[in-house]
mmCIF file of C-alpha atoms and ligand atoms in Angstrom:
data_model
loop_
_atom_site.group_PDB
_atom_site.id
_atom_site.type_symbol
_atom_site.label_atom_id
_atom_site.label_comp_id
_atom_site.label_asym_id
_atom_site.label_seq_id
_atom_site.Cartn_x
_atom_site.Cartn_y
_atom_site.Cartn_z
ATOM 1 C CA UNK A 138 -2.950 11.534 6.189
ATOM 2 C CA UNK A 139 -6.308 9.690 6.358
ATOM 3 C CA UNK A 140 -7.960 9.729 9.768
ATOM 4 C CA UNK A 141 -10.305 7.270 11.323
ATOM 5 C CA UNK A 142 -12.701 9.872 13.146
ATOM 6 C CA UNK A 143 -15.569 7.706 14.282
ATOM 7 C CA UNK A 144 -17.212 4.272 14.902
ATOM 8 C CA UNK A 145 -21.041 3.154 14.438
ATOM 9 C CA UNK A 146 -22.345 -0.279 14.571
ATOM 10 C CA UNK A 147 -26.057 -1.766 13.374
ATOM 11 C CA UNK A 148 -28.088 -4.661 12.870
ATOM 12 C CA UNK A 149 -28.548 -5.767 9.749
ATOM 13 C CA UNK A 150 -32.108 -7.712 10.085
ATOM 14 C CA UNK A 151 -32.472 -8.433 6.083
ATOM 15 C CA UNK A 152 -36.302 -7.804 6.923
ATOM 16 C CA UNK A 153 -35.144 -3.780 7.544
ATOM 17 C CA UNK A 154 -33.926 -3.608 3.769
ATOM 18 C CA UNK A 155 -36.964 -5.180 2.281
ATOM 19 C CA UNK A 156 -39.079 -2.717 4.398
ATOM 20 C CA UNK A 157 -37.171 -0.147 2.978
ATOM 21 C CA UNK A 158 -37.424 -1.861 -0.676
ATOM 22 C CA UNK A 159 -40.972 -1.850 -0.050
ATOM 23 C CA UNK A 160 -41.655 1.577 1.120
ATOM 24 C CA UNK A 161 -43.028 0.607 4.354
ATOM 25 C CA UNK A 162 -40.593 2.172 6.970
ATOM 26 C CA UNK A 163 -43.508 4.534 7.844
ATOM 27 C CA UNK A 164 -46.386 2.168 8.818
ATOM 28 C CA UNK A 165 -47.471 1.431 12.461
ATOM 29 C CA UNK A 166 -44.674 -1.813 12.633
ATOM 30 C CA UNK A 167 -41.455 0.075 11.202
ATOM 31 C CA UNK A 168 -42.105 3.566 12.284
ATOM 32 C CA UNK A 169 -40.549 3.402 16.125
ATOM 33 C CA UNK A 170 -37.499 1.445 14.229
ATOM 34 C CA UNK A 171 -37.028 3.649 11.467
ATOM 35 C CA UNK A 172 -37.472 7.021 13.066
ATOM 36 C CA UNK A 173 -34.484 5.711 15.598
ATOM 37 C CA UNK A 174 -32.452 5.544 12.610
ATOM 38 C CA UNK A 175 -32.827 9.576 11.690
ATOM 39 C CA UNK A 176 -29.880 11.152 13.898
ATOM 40 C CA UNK A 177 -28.137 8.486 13.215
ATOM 41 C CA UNK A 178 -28.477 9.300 9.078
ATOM 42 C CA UNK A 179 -28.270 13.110 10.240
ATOM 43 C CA UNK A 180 -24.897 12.687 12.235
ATOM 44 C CA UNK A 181 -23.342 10.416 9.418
ATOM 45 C CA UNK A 182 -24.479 13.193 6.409
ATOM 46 C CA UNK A 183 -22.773 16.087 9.077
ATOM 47 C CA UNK A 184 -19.788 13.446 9.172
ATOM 48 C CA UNK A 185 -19.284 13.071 5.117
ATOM 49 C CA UNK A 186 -16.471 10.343 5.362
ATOM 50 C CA UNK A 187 -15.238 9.633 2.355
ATOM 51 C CA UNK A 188 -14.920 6.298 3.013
ATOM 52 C CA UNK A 189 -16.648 3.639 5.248
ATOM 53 C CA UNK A 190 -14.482 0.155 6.578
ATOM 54 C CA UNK A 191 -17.421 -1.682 6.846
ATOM 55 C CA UNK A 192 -17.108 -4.829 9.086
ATOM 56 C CA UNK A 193 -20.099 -7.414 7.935
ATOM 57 C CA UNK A 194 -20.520 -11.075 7.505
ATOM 58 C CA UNK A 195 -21.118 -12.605 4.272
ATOM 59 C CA UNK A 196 -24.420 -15.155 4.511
ATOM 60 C CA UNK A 197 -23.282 -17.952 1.605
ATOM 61 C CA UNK A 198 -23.538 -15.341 -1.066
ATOM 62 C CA UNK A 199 -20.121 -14.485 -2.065
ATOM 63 C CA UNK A 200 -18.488 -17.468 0.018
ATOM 64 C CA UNK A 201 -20.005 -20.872 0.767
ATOM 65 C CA UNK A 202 -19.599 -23.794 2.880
ATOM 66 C CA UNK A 203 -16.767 -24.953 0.507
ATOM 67 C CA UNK A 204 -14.584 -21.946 1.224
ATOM 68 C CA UNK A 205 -15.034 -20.092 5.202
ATOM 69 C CA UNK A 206 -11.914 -17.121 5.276
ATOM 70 C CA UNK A 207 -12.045 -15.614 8.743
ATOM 71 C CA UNK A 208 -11.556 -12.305 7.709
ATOM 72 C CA UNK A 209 -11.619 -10.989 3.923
ATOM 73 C CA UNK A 210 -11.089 -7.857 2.422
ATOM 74 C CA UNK A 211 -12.549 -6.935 -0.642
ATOM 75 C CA UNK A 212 -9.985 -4.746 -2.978
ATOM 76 C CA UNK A 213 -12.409 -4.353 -5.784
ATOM 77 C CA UNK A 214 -13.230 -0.936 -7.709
ATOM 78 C CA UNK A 215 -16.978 -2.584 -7.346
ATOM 79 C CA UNK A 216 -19.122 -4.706 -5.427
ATOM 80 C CA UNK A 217 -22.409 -5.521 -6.554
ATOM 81 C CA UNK A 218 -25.259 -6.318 -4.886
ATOM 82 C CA UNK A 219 -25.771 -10.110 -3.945
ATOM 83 C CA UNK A 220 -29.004 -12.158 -5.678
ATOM 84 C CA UNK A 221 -30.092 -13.846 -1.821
ATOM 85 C CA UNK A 222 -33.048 -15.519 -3.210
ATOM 86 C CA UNK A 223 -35.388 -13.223 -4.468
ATOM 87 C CA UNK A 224 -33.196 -11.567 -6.483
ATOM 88 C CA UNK A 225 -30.736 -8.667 -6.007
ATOM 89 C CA UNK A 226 -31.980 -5.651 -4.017
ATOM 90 C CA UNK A 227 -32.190 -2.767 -5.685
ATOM 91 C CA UNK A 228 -29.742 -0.650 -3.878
ATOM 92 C CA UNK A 229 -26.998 1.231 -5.878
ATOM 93 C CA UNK A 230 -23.443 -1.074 -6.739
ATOM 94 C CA UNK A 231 -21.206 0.139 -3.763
ATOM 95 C CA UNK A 232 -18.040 1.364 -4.769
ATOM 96 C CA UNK A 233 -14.513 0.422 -2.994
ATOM 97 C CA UNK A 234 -11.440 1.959 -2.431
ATOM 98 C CA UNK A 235 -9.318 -0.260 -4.082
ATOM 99 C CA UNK A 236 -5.384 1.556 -2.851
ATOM 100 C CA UNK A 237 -6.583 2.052 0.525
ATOM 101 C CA UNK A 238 -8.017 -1.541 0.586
ATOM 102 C CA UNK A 239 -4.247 -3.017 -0.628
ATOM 103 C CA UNK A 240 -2.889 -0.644 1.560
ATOM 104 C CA UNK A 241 -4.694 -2.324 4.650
ATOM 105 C CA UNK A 242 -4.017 -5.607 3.299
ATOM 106 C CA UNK A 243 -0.325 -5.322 3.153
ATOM 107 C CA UNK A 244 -0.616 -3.759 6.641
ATOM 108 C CA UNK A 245 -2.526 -5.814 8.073
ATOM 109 C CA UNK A 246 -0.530 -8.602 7.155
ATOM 110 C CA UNK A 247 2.865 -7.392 7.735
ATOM 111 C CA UNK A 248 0.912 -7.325 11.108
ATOM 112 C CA UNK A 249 0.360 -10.758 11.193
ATOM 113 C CA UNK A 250 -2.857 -10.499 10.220
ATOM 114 C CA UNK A 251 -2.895 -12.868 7.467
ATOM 115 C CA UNK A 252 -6.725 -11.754 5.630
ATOM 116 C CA UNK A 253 -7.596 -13.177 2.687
ATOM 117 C CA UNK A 254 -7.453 -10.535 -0.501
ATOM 118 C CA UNK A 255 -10.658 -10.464 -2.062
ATOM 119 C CA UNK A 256 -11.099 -9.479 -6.274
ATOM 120 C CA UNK A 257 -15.068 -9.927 -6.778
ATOM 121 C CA UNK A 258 -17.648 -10.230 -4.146
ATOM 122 C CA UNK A 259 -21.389 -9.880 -4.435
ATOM 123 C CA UNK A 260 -22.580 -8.515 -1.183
ATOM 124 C CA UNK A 261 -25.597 -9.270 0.470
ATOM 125 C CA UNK A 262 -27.834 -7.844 3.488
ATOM 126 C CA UNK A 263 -24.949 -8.003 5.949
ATOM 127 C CA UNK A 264 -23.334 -5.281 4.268
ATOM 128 C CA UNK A 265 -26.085 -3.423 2.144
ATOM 129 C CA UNK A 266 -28.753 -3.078 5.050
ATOM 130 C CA UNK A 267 -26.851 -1.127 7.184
ATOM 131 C CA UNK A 268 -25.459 0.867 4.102
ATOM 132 C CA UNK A 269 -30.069 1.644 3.616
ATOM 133 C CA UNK A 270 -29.749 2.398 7.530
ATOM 134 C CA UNK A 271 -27.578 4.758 7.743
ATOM 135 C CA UNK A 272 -28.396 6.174 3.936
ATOM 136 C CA UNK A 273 -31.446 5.739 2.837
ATOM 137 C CA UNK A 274 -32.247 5.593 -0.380
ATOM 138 C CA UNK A 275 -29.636 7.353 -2.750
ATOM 139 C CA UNK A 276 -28.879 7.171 -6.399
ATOM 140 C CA UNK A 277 -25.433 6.671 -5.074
ATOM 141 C CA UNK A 278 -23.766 5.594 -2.082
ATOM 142 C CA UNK A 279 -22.776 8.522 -0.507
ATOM 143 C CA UNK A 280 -19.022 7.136 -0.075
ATOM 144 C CA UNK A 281 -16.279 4.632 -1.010
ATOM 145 C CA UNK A 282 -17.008 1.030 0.908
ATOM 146 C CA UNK A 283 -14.186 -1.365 2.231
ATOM 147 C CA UNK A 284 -15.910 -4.665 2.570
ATOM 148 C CA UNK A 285 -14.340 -6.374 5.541
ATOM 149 C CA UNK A 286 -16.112 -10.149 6.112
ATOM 150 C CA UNK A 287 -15.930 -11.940 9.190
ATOM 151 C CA UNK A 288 -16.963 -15.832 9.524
ATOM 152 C CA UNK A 289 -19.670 -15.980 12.488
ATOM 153 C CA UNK A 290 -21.446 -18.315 10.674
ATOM 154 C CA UNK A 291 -19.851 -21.563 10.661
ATOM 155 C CA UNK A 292 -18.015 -22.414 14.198
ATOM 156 C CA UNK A 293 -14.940 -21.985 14.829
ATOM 157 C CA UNK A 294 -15.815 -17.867 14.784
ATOM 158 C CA UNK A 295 -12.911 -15.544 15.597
ATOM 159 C CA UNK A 296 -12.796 -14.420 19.579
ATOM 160 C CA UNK A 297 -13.816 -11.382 20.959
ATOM 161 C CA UNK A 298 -10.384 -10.592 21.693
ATOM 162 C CA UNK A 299 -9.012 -11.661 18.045
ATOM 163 C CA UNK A 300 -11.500 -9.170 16.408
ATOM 164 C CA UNK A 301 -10.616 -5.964 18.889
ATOM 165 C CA UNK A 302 -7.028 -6.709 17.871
ATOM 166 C CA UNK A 303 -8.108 -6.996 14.234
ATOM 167 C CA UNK A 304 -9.506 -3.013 14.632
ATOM 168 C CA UNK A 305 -6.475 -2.092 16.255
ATOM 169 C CA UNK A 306 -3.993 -3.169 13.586
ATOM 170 C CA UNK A 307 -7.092 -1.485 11.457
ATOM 171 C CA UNK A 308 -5.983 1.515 13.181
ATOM 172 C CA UNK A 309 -2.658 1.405 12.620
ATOM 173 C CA UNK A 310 -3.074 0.893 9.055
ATOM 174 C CA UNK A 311 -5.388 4.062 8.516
ATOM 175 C CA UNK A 312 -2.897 6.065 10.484
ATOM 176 C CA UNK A 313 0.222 5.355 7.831
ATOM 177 C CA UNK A 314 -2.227 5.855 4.361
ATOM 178 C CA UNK A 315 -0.551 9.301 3.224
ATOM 179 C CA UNK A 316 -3.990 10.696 1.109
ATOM 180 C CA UNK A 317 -6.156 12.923 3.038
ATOM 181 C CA UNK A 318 -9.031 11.079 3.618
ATOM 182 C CA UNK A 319 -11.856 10.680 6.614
ATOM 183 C CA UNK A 320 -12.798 7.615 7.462
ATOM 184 C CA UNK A 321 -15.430 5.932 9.580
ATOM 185 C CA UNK A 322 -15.556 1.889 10.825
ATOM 186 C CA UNK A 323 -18.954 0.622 10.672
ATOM 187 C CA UNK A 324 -19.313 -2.595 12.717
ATOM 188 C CA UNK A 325 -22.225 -4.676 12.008
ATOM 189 C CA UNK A 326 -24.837 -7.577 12.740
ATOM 190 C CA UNK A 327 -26.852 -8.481 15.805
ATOM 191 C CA UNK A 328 -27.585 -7.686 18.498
ATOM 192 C CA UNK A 329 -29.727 -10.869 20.409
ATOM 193 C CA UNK A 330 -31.313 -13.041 18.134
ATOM 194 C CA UNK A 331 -31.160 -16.726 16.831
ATOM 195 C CA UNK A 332 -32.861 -17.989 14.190
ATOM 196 C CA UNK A 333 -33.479 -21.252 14.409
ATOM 197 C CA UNK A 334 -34.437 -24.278 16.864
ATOM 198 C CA UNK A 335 -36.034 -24.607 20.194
ATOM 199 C CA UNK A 336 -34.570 -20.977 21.195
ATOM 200 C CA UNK A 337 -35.764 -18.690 17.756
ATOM 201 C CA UNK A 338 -36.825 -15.633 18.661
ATOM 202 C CA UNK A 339 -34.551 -15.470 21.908
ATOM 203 C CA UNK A 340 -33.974 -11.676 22.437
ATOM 204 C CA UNK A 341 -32.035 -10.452 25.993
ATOM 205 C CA UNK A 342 -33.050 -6.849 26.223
ATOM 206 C CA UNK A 343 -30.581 -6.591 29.841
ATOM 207 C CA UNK A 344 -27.319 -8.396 28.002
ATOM 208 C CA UNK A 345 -27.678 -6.216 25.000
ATOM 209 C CA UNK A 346 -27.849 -3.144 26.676
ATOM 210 C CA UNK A 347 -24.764 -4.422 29.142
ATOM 211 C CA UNK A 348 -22.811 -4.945 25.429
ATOM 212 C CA UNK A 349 -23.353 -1.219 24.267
ATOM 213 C CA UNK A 350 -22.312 0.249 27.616
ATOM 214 C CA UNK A 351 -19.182 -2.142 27.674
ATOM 215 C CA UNK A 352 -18.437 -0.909 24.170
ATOM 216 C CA UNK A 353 -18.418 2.711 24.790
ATOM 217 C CA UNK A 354 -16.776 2.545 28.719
ATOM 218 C CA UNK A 355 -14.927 -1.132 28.946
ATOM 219 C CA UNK A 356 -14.141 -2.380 25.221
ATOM 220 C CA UNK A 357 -11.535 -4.578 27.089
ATOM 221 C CA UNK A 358 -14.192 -6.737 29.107
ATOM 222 C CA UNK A 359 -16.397 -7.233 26.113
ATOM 223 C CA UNK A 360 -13.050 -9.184 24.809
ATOM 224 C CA UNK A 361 -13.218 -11.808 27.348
ATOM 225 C CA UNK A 362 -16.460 -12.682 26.639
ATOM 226 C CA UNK A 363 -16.392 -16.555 25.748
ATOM 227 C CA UNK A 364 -18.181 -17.621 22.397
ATOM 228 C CA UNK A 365 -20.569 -19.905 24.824
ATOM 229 C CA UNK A 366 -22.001 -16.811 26.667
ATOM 230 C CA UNK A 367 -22.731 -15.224 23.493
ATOM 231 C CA UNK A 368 -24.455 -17.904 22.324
ATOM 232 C CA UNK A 369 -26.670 -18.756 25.339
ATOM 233 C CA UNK A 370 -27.223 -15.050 26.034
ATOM 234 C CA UNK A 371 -27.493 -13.456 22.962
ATOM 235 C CA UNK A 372 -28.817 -16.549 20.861
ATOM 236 C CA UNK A 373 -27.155 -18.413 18.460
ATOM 237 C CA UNK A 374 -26.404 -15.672 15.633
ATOM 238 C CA UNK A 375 -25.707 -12.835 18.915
ATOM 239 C CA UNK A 376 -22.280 -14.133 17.899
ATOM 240 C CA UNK A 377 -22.567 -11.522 15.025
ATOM 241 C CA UNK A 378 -21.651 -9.254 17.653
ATOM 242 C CA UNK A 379 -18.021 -10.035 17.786
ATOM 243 C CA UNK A 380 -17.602 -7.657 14.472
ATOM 244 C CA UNK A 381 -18.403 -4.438 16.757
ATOM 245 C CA UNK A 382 -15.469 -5.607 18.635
ATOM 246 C CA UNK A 383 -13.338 -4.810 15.688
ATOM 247 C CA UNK A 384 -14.972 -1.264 14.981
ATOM 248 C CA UNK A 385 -14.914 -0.365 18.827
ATOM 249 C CA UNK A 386 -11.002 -1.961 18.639
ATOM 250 C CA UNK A 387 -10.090 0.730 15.438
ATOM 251 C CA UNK A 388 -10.889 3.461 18.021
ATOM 252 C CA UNK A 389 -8.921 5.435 20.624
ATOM 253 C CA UNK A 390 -9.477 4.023 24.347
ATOM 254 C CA UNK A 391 -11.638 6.962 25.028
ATOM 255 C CA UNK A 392 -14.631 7.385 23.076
ATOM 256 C CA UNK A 393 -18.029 9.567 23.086
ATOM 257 C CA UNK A 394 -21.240 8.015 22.223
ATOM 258 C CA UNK A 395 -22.937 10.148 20.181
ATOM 259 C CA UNK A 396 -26.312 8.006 19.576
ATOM 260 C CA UNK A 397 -27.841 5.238 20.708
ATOM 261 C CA UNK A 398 -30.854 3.343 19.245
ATOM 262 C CA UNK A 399 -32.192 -0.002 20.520
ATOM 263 C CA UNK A 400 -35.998 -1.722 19.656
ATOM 264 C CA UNK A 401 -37.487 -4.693 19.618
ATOM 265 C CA UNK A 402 -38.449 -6.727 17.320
ATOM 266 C CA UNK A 403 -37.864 -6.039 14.256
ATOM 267 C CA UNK A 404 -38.592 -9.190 12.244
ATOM 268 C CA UNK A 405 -37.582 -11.927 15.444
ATOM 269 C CA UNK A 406 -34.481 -10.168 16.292
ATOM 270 C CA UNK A 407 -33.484 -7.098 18.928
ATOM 271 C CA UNK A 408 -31.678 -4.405 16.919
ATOM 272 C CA UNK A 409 -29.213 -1.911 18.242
ATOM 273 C CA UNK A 410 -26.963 0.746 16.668
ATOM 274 C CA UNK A 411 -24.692 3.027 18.347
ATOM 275 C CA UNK A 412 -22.054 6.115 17.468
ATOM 276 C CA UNK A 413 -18.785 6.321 18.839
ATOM 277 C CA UNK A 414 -16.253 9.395 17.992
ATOM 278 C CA UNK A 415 -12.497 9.600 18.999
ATOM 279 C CA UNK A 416 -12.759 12.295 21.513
ATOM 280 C CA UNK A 417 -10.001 14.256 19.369
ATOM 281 C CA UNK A 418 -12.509 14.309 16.625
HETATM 282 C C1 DHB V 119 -32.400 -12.792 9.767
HETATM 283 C C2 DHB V 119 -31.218 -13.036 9.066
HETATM 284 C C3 DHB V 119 -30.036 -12.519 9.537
HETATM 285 O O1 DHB V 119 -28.881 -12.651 8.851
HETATM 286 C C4 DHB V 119 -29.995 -11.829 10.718
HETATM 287 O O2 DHB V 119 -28.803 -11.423 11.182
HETATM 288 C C5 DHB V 119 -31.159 -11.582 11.410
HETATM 289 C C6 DHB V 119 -32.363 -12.069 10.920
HETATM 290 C C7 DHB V 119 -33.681 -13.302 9.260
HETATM 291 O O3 DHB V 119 -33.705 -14.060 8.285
HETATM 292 O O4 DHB V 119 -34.714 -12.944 9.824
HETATM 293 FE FE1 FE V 120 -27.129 -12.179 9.940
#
């Protein structure tokens, strides 16, 4: 059967992949970031899943104002890299998983989860930064991808509470896929930071660092957190944060944090990532 062994959640600051794109992760501004990032890459090389659930939001690349789906799952073979601007980034085409991806469709929605099925999808920074994160720089993605996109970026966003119940029918999906295969949730965006307006460059060092304790000891209070608080303590796109609800919902009620990594700034944002394992793992 195919078992969901571990969460990990990241920024995905777009300005992280083109320092990576750029080689400079080792000067005097990226260093303290990227050298957070090593046990991180370490643990998830030790790990070897052969497939990543990765929870992201899209940023008008593969949807657009005309079309806003909650949540979407991409079923394709392929997913190429998104063109956000200034063309592409040059990261390898991450491959999917298409029968486990139908699989958690039709689960999900016999769960009354009604996603939307996805065919093609370019994606962009929300999903290939933390993929250079956790990575580095392959010739390959070092596993099979399940694009999962959330809206948080035109309001109405899901709840807090919507999301964790999202990772637990997530759960419940993986548990009931007969092949053998390991799997790890990645949740992703934030953590404080808006972007725009009077407040850009709002970062709230004490409310991120109450989220990541709340995610690995009280999951369940993080849910009642109103879309309003998010936005007026983590800044207007903090709201990304709602996706490591649904990673931190896919896991067992009792978790052990592995890793934790938080700086500040990196571009005008905070950035966090953390590592959760079910503690039968
Ligand atoms: C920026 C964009 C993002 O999508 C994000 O989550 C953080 C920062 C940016 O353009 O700097
Ligand atoms: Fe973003």
């Amino acid at each position: 059967m195919a078992r969901l062994i571990a969460g990990l959640a990241t920024s995905h600051v777009p300005a992280i992949g083109a320092a990576v794109d750029l080689g400079k992760t080792q000067n005097d501004y990226w260093k303290p970031l990227f050298d957070g990032y090593e046990p991180a890459r370490k643990w998830l090389s030790e790990v070897n899943p052969d497939v990543v659930i990765l929870v992201y939001n899209d940023h008008a690349s593969a949807f657009s104002l005309e079309i806003i789906p909650t949540f979407a799952i991409g079923v394709a073979d392929e997913f190429p890299p998104a063109d956000e601007g200034w063309g592409p980034r040059p990261v390898p085409v991450v491959k999917g998983h298409a029968e486990l991806a139908w699989h958690l469709s039709e689960s999900l929605i016999l769960d009354e989860f009604d996603i939307t099925i996805v065919n093609e999808m370019p994606v962009d920074h929300g999903l290939t930064v933390p993929l250079s994160i956790t990575c580095g720089e392959p010739d390959e993605w070092p596993f099979q991808v399940i694009p999962l996109a959330v809206n948080v970026i035109q309001y109405p966003p899901p709840t807090g509470k919507r999301c964790f119940d999202l990772g637990r029918s997530i759960r419940e999906a993986i548990a009931t896929y007969e092949e053998d295969l390991k799997v790890v949730i990645f949740g992703t965006g934030g953590m404080s930071h808006q972007l725009h307006g009077e407040r850009a460059g709002v970062t709230n060092r004490e409310w991120d660092a109450k989220f990541l304790d709340g995610l690995t000891r009280d999951p369940m209070g993080l849910t009642k957190i109103p879309f309003l608080e998010y936005v007026r303590e983590a800044g207007a796109e903090g709201i990304e944060m709602v996706m490591w609800l649904i990673m931190r919902g896919a896991l067992d009620d009792q978790v052990n944090e592995i890793y934790r990594h938080y700086h500040v700034p990196a571009s005008n944002t905070s950035t966090g990532l953390i590592i959760l394992e079910n503690e039968g793992t």
